[in-house]
Each structure stands twice: as C-alpha cells, then as structure tokens.
CSV table of C-alpha atoms and ligand atoms in Angstrom, one decimal:
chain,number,residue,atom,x,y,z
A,1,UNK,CA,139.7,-120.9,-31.4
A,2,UNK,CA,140.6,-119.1,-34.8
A,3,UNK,CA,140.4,-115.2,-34.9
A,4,UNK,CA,137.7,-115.5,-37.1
A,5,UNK,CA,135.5,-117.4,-34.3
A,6,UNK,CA,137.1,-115.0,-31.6
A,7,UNK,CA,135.2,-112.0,-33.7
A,8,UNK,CA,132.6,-113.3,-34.1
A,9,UNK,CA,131.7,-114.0,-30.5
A,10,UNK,CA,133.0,-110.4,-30.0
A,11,UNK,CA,130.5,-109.3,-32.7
A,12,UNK,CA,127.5,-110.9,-30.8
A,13,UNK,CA,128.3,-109.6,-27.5
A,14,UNK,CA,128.6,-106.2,-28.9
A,15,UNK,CA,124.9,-106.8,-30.7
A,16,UNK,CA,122.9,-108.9,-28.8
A,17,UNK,CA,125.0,-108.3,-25.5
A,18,UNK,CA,125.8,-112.4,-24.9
A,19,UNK,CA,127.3,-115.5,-26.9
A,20,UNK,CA,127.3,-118.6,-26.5
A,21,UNK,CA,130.5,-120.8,-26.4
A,22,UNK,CA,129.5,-124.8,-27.2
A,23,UNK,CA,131.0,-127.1,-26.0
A,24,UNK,CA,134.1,-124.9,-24.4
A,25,UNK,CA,134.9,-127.3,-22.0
A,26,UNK,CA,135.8,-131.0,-22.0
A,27,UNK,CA,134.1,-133.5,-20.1
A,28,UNK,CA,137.1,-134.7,-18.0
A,29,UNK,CA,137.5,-130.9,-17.0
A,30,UNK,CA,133.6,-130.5,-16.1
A,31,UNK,CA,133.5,-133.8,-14.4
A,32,UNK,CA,136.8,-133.0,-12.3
A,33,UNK,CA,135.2,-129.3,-11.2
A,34,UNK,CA,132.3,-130.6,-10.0
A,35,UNK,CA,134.2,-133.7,-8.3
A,36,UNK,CA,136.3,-130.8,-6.7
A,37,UNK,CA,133.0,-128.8,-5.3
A,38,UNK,CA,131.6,-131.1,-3.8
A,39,UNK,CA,134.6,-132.6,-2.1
A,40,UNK,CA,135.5,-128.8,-0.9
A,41,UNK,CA,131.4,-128.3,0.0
A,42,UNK,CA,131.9,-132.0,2.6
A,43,UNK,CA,135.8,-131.0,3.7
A,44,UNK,CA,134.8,-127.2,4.3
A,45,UNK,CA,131.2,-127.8,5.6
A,46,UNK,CA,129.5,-125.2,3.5
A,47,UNK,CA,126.4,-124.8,3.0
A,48,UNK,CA,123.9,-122.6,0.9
A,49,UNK,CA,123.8,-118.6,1.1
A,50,UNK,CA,121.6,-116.3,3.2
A,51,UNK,CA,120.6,-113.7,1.4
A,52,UNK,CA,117.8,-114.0,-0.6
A,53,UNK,CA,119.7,-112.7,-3.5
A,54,UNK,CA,122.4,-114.9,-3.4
A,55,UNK,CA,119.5,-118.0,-2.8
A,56,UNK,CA,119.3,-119.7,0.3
A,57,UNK,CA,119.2,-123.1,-1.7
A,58,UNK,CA,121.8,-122.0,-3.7
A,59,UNK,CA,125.7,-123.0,-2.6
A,60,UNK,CA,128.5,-120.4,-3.7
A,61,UNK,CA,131.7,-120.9,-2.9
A,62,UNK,CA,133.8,-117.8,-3.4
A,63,UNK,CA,137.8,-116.9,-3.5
A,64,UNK,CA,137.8,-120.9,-5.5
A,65,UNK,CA,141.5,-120.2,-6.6
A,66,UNK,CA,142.4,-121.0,-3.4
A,67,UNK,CA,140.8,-124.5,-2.6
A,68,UNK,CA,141.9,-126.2,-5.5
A,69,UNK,CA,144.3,-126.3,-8.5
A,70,UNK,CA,141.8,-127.9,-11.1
A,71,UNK,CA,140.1,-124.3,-10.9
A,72,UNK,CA,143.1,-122.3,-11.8
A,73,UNK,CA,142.0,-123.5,-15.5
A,74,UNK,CA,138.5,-122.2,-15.6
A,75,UNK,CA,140.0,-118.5,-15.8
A,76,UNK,CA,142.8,-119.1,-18.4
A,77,UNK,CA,140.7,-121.6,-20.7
A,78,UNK,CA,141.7,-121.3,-24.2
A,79,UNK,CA,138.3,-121.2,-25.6
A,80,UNK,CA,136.9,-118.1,-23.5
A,81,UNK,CA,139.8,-115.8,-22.4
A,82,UNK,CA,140.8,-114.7,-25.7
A,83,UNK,CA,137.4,-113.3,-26.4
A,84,UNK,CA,137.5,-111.6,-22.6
A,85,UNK,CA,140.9,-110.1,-24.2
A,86,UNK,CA,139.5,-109.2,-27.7
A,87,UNK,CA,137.0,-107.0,-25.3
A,88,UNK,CA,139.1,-105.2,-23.1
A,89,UNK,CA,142.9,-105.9,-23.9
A,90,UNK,CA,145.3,-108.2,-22.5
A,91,UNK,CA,145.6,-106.4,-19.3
A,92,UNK,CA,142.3,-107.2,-18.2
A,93,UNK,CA,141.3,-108.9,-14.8
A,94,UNK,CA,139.3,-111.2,-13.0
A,95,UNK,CA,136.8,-109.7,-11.3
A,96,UNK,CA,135.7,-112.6,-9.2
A,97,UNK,CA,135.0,-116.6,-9.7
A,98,UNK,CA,132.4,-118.5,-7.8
A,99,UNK,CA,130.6,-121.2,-7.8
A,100,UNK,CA,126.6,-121.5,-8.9
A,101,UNK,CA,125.3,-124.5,-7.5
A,102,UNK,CA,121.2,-124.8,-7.2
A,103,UNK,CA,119.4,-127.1,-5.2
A,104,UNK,CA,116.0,-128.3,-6.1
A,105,UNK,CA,113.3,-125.4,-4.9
A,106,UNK,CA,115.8,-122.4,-5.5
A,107,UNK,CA,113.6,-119.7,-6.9
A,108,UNK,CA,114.1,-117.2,-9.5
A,109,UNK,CA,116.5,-114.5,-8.9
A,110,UNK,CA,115.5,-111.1,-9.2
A,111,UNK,CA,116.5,-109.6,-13.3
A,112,UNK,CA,119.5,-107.6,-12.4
A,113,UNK,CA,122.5,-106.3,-14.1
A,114,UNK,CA,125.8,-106.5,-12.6
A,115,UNK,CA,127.3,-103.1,-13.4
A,116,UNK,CA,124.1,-101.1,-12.2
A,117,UNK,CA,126.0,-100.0,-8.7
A,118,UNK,CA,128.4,-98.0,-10.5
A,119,UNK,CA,127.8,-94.5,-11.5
A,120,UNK,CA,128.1,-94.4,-15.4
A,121,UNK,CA,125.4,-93.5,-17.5
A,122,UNK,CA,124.1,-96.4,-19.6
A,123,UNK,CA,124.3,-97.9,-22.0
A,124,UNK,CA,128.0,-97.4,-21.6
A,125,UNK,CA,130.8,-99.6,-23.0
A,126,UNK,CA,131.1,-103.0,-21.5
A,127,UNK,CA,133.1,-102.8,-18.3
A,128,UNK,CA,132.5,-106.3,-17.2
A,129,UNK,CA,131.9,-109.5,-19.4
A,130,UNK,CA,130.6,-112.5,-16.7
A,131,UNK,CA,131.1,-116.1,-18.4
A,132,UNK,CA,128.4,-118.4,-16.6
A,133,UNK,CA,130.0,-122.1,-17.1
A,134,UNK,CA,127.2,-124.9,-17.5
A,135,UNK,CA,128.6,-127.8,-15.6
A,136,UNK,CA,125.2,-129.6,-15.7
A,137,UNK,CA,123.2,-129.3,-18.8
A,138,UNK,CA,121.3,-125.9,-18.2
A,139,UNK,CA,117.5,-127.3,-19.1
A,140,UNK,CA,114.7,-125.7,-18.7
A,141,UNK,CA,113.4,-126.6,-15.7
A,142,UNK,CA,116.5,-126.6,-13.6
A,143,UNK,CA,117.2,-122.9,-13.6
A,144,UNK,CA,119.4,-122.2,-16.8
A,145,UNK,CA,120.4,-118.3,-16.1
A,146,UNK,CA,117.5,-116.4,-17.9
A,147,UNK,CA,118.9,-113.5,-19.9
A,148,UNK,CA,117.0,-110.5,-21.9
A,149,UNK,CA,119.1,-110.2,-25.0
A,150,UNK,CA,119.9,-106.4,-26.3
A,151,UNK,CA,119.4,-105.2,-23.0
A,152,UNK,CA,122.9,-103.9,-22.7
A,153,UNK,CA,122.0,-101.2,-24.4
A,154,UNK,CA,119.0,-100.1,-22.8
A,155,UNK,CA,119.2,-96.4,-20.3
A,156,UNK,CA,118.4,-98.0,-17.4
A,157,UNK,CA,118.8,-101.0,-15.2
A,158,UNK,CA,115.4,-103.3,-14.4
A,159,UNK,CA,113.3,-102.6,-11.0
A,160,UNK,CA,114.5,-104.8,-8.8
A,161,UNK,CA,112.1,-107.4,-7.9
A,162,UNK,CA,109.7,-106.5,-11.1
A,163,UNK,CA,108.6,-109.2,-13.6
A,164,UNK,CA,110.1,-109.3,-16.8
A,165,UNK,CA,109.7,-111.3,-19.9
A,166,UNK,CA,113.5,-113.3,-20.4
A,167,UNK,CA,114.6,-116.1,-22.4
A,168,UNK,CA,116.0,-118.9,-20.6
A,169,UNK,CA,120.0,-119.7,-21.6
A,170,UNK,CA,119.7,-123.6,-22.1
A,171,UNK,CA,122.8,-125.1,-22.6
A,172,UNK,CA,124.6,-128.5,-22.6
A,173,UNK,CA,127.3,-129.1,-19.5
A,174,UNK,CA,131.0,-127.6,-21.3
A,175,UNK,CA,129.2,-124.8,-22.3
A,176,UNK,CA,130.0,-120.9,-21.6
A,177,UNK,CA,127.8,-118.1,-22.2
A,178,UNK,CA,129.8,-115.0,-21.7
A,179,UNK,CA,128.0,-111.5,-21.7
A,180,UNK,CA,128.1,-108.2,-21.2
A,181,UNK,CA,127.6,-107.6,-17.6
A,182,UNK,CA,125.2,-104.5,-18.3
A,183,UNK,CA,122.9,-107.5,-19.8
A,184,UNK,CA,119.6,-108.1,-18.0
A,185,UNK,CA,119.6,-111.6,-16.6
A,186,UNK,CA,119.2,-113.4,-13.7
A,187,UNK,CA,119.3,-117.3,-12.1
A,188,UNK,CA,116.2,-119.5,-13.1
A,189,UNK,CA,113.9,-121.3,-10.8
A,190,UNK,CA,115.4,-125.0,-10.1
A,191,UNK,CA,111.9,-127.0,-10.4
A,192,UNK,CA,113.7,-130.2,-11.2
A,193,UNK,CA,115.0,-132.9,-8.3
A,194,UNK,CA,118.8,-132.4,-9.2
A,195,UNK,CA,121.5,-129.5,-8.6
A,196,UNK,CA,122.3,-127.3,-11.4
A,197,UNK,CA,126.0,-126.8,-11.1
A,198,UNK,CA,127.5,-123.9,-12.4
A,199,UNK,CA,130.4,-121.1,-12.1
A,200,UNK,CA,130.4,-116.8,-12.6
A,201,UNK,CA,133.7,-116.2,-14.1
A,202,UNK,CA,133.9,-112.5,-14.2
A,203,UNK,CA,136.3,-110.0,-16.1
A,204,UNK,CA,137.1,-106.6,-15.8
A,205,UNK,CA,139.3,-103.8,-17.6
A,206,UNK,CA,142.6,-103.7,-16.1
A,207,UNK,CA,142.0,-100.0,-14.6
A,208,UNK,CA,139.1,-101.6,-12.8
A,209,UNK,CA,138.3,-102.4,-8.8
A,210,UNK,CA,138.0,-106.0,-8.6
A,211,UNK,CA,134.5,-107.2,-7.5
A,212,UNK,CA,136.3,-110.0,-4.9
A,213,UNK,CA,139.8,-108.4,-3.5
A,214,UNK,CA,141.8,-111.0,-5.0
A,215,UNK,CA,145.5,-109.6,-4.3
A,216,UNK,CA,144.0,-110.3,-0.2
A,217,UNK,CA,141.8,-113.0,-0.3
A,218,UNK,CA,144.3,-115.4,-2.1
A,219,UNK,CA,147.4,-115.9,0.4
A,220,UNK,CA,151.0,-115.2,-1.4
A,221,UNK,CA,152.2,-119.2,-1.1
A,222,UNK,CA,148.8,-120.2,-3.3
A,223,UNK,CA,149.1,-117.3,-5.7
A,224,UNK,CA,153.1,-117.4,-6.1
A,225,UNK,CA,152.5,-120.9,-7.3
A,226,UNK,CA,149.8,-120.1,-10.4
A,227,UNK,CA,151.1,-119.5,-13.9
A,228,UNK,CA,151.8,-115.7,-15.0
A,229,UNK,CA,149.3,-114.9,-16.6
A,230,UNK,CA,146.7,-116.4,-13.8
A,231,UNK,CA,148.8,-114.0,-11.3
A,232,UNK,CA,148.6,-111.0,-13.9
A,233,UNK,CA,145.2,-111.7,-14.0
A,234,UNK,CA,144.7,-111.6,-10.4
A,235,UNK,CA,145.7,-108.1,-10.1
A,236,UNK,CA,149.7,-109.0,-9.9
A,237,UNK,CA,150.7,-106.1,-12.8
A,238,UNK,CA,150.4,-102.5,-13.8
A,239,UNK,CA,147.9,-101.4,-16.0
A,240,UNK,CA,149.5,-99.2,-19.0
A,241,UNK,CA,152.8,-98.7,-16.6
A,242,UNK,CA,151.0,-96.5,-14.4
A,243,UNK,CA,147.7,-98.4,-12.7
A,244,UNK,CA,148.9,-100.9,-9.4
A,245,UNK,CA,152.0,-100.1,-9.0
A,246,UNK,CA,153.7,-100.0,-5.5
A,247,UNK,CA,156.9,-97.6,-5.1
A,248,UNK,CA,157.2,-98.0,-9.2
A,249,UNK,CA,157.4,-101.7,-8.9
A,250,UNK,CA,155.4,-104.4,-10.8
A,251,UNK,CA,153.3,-105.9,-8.3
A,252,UNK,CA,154.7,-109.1,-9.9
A,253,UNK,CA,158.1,-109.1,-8.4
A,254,UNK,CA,156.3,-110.2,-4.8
A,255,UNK,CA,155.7,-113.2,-6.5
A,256,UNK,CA,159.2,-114.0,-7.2
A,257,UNK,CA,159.0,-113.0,-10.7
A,258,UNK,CA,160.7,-110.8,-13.2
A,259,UNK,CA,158.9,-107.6,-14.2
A,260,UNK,CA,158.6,-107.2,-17.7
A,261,UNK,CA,156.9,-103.9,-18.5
A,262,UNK,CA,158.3,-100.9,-17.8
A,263,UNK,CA,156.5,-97.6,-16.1
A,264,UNK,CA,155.2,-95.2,-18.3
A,265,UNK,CA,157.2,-92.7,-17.0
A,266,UNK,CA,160.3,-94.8,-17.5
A,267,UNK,CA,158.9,-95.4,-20.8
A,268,UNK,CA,158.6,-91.7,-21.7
A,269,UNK,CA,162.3,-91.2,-20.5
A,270,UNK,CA,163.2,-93.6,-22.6
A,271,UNK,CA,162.0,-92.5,-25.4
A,272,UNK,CA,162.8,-88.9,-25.0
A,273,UNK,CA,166.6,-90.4,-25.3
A,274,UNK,CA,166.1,-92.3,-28.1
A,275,UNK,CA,164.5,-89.0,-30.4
A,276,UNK,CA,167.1,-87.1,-28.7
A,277,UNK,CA,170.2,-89.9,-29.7
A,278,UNK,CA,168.4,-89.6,-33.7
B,301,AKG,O1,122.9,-118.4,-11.3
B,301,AKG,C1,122.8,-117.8,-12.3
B,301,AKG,O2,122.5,-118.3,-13.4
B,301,AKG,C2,123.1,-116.3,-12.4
B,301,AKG,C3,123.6,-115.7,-11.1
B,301,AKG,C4,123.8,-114.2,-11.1
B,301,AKG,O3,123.6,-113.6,-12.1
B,301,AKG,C5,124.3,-113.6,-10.0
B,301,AKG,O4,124.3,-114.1,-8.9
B,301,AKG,O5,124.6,-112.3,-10.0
C-alpha cells in the first residue's frame, strides 16, 4: 500500500469515521485462519459466549496470539497496520484480538461504541481504531457488522438497547473495515444457515490501557518467540521514553532483546551535553 492509499483511508476514517480495505487479505491466509479456528474451537472445546452481548450463538475466542502462529499475521498485515500507524504513531498497541464467529440465529447486537466507558467528552479524537476482518463474505443476511457512518463525531454514545437506523458493512472474505472505535456500530443478525467468521483487531495509542492485558495473558516462551514489532505491539516498549517502563528498562529486554530507545530523561541528559560540548 502506497502512502497515497495509506491517506486516503486515513482521510475517510477521519470523515466518515470507517474505511474499507478490499481485498486486504489473501485467500490462502483467510482459508488458513479459519482452518486454525475451528481446529482450536474442537481441540479446546469451546463453545459460544454467555452474555447476551457477546451472543450466545456467537464463538469468541480471545488471547488468539497464543493458540496459534498463523494469527500472529493478522496484527502486523501490511495492508492495515500502517493506516493504524498513520492514526496514532508507530508506538501504538494492540488493544485486543478475537475472534467473531456467528452461528445461524445469532441476533442483532445492541448499536454500541467501543470507547463510550471512558470518561472523555465526545466527539474526541480517535483513541481506538477496531479492524473487523471478513473471513466469510459479510452478506446481508449473515450479520455483516452494521455501522452508522459519521457517528464518531456525534456528543453522545447510542442508548443501549434502542433502535437505530445503520447500514450494513457487506464485504467480500479478505476484506478489513477499520474504524474509529467511537463509530456507532454493532454485529448483524445471522438469518442465513452458515457461520459468519470474523476477527476484532483492535488498536490503541501507545499511552493507552490495553482492552485484553496482553503482557499477562500471553506466557513469556509464546511472546519471546513473535517478531519485534508484534512484541512492541503487545505492550513490550516504552511509550515516548517515559510510558511502561520498569526500573528504566525497556520492557523489551525480558524478551531477550536489545533495547533501542533511550528514556526520555536519558534523552534530555544527553542532549544537555551535546548543547553544552557546542
Ligand atoms: O461482530 C461484529 O460484527 C461486531 C462485534 C462488536 O462490535 C463487538 O463485539 O464489540
């Protein structure tokens, strides 16, 4: 993805609070998540949620970094990170990743927004981005996630439980809609006879709690073996030298790896000495 196409899918977000990424994935990666869900839904014995928010025909599997590698991609990919990063910065986090999947029946969630629980006044800058992943075709009888575009910037979040006119995200299987998390939106109603697979991929500025407590949930053998930048994302760094560290280390070096930034106030100390050496 050119910068060009990055900015512009920053542009919409801004506007209309959501874009839409075509096509993002390939079909060897979709078919190879969903082969890994339901593998890990038969080995692990899980089965759907019970609260009626979460949809008691609805499967979610949370803390996935840990059950598989193949997911360690969905986070990084190439074709939806950057924009995450052209939001925030490059110290951003993952907030939490789970799966979606709705069986036949599941209802319609309640409209909600995802940021409404903490205590800004909105509309406020976004603070979250969430990148719903179509695995399946997202149709629109199968419970494509229903959004209210330009919602983000209304003063107030919906009623919970109240009606309210939304479009419905249809999308073909590969394809990502990130948005705003302060966007109105909610699941869809599976009517159809199949399972609408999906994943919430959720981001956060890097001076943010994390929605899941990924530095805990993901044990320090599984997370020492992800790539940087999946580690940094997990919470494993220090947000502008000063956010997450422990004793003035990088969080990074209980991973076995070299730290790279400095602290800030190393950073000012060091720059003291080079005005004063001028
Ligand atoms: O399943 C979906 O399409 C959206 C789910 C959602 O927004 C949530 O669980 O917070």
């Amino acid at each position: 993805m050119d910068s060009e196409q990055i900015q512009s899918h920053v542009q919409r977000i801004r506007d209309v609070g959501f874009t839409v990424i075509e096509n993002a994935a390939s079909s060897e990666l979709v078919n190879g998540l969903i082969n890994a869900l339901l593998r890990i839904e038969k080995e692990h014995n899980l089965g759907p949620a019970t609260t009626s928010f979460e949809g008691f025909k609805t499967v979610r599997i949370n803390n996935l970094l840990t059950y598989d590698d193949i997911f360690w991609e969905v986070p990084l990919h190439e074709n939806v990170l950057p924009i995450v990063e052209s939001v925030f910065d490059k110290e951003c986090l993952l907030s939490s990743f789970c799966s979606l999947v709705l069986g036949p029946g599941q209802e319609a969630q309640p409209m909600h927004e995802d940021t409404q629980l903490i205590p800004l006044p909105r509309p406020h800058i976004p603070i979250t981005l969430n990148a719903i992943w179509a695995l399946s075709d997202f149709t629109n009888n199968n419970g494509a996630t229903r959004i209210i575009p330009g919602s983000h910037k209304l003063d107030h979040a919906p009623e919970y439980g109240r009606h309210y006119d939304s479009v419905m995200a249809t999308m073909p299987a590969g394809s990502v809609m990130l948005f705003d998390s302060a966007l109105w939106h909610a699941g869809g109603a599976n009517e159809s006879d199949g399972r609408r697979f999906a994943f919430s991929c959720a981001y956060c500025w890097g001076w943010m709690r994390q929605q899941e407590n990924l530095q805990l949930g993901i044990p320090r053998d599984i997370a020492t073996r992800f790539p940087r930048r999946l580690q940094e994302l997990c919470g494993y760094g220090i947000y502008k030298g000063q956010f997450g560290h422990i004793d003035n280390r990088d969080p990074i070096e209980l991973l076995g790896r070299e730290r790279t930034k400095t602290t800030v106030w190393e950073a000012t100390d060091r720059r003291k000495a080079r005005n004063a050496a001028m």
